[in-house]
XYZ file of N, CA and C in Angstrom:
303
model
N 80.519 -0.700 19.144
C 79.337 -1.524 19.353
C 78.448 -1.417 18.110
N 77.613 -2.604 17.257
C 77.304 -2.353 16.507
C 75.799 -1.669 16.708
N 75.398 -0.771 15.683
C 74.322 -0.315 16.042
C 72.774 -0.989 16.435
N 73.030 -2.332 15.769
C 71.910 -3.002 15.923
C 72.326 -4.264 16.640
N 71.865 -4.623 18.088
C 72.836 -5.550 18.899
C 71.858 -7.228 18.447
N 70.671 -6.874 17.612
C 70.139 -8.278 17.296
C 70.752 -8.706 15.819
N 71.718 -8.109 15.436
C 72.375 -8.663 14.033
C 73.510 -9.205 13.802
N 73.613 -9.697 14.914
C 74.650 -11.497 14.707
C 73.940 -12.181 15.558
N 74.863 -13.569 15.839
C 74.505 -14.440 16.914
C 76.052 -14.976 16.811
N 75.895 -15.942 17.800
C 76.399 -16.606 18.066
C 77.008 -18.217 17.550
N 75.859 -18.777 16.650
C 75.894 -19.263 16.172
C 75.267 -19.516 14.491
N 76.207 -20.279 13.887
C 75.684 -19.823 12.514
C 74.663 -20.277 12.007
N 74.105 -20.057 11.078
C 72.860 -20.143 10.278
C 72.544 -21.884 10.056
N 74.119 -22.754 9.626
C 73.931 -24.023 9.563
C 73.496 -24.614 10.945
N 74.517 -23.896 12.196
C 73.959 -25.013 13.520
C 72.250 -24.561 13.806
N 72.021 -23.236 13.232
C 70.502 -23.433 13.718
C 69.279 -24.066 12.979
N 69.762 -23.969 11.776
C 68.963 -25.057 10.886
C 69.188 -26.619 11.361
N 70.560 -26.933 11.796
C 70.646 -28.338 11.921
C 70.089 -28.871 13.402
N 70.376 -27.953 14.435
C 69.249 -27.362 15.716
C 67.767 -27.886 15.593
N 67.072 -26.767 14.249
C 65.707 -27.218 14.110
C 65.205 -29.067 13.684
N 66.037 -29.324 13.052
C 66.342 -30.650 12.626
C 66.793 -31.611 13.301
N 67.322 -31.607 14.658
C 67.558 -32.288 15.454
C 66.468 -32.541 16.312
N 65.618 -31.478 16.444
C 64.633 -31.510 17.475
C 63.202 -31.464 16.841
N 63.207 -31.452 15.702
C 61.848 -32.111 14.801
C 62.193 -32.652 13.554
N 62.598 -33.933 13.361
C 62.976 -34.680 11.873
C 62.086 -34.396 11.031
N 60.657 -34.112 11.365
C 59.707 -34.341 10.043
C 59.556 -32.792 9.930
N 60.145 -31.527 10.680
C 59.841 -30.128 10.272
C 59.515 -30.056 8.492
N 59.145 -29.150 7.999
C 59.186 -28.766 6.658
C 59.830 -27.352 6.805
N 60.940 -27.464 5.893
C 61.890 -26.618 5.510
C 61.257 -24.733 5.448
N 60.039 -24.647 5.521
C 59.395 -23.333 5.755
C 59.245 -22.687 6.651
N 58.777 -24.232 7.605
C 58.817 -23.888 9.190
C 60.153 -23.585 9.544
N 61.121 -24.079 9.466
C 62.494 -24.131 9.566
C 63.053 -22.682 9.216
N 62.966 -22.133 7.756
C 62.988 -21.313 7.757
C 62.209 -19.650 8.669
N 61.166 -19.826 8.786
C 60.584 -19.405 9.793
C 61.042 -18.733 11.149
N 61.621 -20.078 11.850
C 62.053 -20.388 12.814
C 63.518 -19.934 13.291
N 64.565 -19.784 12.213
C 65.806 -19.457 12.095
C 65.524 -17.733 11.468
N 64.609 -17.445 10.348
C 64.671 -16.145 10.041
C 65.258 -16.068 8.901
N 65.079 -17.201 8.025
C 66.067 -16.939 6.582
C 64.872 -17.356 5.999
N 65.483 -17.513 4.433
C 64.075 -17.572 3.341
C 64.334 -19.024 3.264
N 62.910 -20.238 2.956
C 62.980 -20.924 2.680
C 64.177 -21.637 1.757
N 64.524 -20.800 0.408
C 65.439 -21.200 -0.607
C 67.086 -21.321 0.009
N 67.217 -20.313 1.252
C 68.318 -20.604 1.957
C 68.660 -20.969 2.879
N 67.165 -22.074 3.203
C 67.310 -22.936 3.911
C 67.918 -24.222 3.633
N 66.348 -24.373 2.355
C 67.067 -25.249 1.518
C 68.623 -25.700 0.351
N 69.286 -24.676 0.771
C 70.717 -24.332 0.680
C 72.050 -25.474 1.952
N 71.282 -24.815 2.887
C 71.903 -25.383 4.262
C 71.881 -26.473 4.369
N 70.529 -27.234 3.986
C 69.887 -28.410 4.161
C 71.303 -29.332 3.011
N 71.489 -28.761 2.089
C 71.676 -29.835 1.357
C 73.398 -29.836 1.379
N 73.728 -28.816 1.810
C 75.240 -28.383 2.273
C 75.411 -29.402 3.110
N 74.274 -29.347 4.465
C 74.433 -30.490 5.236
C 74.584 -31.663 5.331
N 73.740 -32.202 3.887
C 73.424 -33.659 3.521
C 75.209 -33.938 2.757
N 75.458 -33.027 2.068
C 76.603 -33.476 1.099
C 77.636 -33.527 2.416
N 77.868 -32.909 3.194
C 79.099 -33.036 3.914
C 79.304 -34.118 5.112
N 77.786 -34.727 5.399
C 77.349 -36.078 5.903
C 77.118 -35.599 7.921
N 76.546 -34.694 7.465
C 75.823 -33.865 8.770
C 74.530 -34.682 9.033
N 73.957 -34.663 7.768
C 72.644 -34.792 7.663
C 72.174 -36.165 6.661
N 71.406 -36.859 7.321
C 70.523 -37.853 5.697
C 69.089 -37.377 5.549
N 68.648 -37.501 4.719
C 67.555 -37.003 4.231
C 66.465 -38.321 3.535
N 65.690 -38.093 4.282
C 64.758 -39.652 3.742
C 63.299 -38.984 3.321
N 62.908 -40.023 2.162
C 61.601 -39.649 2.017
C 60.604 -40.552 2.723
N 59.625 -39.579 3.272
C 58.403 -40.040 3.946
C 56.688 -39.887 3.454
N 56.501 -40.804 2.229
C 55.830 -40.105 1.507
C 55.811 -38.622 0.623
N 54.965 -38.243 1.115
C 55.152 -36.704 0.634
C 56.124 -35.776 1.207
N 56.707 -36.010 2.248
C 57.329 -35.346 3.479
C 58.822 -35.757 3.291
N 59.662 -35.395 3.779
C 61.225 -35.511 4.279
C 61.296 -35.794 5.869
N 61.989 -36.664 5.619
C 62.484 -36.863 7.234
C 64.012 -36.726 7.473
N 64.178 -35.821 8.732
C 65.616 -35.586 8.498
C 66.745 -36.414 9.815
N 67.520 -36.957 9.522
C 68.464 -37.896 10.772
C 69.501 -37.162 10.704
N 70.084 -36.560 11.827
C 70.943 -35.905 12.309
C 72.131 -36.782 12.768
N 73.446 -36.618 11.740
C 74.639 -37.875 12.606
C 75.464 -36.563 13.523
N 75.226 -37.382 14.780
C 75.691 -36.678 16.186
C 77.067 -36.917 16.131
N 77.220 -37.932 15.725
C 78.819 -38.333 16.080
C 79.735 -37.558 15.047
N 78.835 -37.030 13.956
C 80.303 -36.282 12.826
C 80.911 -34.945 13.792
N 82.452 -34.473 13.519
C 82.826 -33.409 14.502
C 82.491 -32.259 13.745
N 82.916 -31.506 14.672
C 82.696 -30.065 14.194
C 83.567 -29.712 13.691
N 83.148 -28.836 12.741
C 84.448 -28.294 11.286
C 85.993 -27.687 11.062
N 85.346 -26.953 12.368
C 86.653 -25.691 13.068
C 87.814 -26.554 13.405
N 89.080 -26.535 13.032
C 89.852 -27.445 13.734
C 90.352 -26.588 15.427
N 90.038 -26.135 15.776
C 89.264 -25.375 17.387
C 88.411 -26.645 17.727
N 87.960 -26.380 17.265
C 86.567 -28.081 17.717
C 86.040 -29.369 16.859
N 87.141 -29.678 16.678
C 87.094 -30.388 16.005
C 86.839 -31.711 16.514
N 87.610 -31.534 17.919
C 87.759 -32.881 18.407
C 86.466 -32.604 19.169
N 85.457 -31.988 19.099
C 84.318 -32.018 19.238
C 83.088 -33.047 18.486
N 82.526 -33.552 19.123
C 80.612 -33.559 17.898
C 79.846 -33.040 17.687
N 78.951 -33.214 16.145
C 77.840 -32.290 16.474
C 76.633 -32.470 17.686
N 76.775 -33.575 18.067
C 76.036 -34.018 19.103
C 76.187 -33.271 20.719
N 77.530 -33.069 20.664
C 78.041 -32.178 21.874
C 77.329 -31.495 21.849
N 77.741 -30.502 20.438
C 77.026 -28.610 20.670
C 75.417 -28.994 20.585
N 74.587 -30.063 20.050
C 73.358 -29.772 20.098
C 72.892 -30.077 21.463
N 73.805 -31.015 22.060
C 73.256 -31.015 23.825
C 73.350 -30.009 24.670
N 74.242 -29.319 24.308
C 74.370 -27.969 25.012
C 73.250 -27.158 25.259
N 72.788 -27.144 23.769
C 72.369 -26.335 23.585
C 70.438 -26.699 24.360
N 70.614 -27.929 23.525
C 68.906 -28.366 24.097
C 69.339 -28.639 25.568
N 70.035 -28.813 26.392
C 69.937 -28.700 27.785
C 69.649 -27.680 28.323
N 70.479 -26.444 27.620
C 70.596 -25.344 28.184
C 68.795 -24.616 28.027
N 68.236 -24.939 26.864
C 66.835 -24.696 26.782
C 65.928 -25.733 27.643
N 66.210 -26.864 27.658
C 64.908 -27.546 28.917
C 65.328 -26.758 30.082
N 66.261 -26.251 30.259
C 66.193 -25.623 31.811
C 65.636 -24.329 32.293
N 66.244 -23.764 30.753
C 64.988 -22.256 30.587
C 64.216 -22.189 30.873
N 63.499 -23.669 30.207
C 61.690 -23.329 29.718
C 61.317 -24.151 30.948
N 61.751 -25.055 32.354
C 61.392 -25.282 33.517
C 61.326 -24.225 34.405
């Protein structure tokens, strides 16, 4: 057992950045970072990993970024592949509106 039981998860660093981004487009990448527990700069890492592999588009909103999440691309793993990212983020935000009721 590892000694410290809060040092993994379950899911990786990209689905929770792309998580935060699904459920606030206009976040700023600090908050984001914040929110997940990594440093801004490796957020902004994820972010753009995301954009190149067509996870993610990235629009400007004035001063701001706005981020669109494509639900329909699958997931990477050929395990789940025949999955979407849209699947695992419903899961997941279902599984939290029911929490927080």
């Amino acid at each position: 057992m590892p000694e410290n039981p809060d040092s993994w998860t379950f899911l990786t660093n990209h689905a929770h950045v792309l998580l935060c981004l699904a459920q606030d487009p206009e976040i700023r990448l600090c908050d984001v970072a914040a929110e997940v527990g990594l440093t801004e700069r490796g957020v902004q890492r994820i972010v753009k990993e995301l954009a190149t592999s067509g996870y993610i588009t990235r629009e400007r909103n004035g001063r701001r970024n706005r981020y669109l999440v494509h639900a329909r691309q699958p997931l990477r793993r050929s395990i789940a592949r025949h999955r979407q990212v849209g699947d695992l983020l419903q899961l997941i935000t279902q599984r939290r509106a029911a929490a927080d009721s």
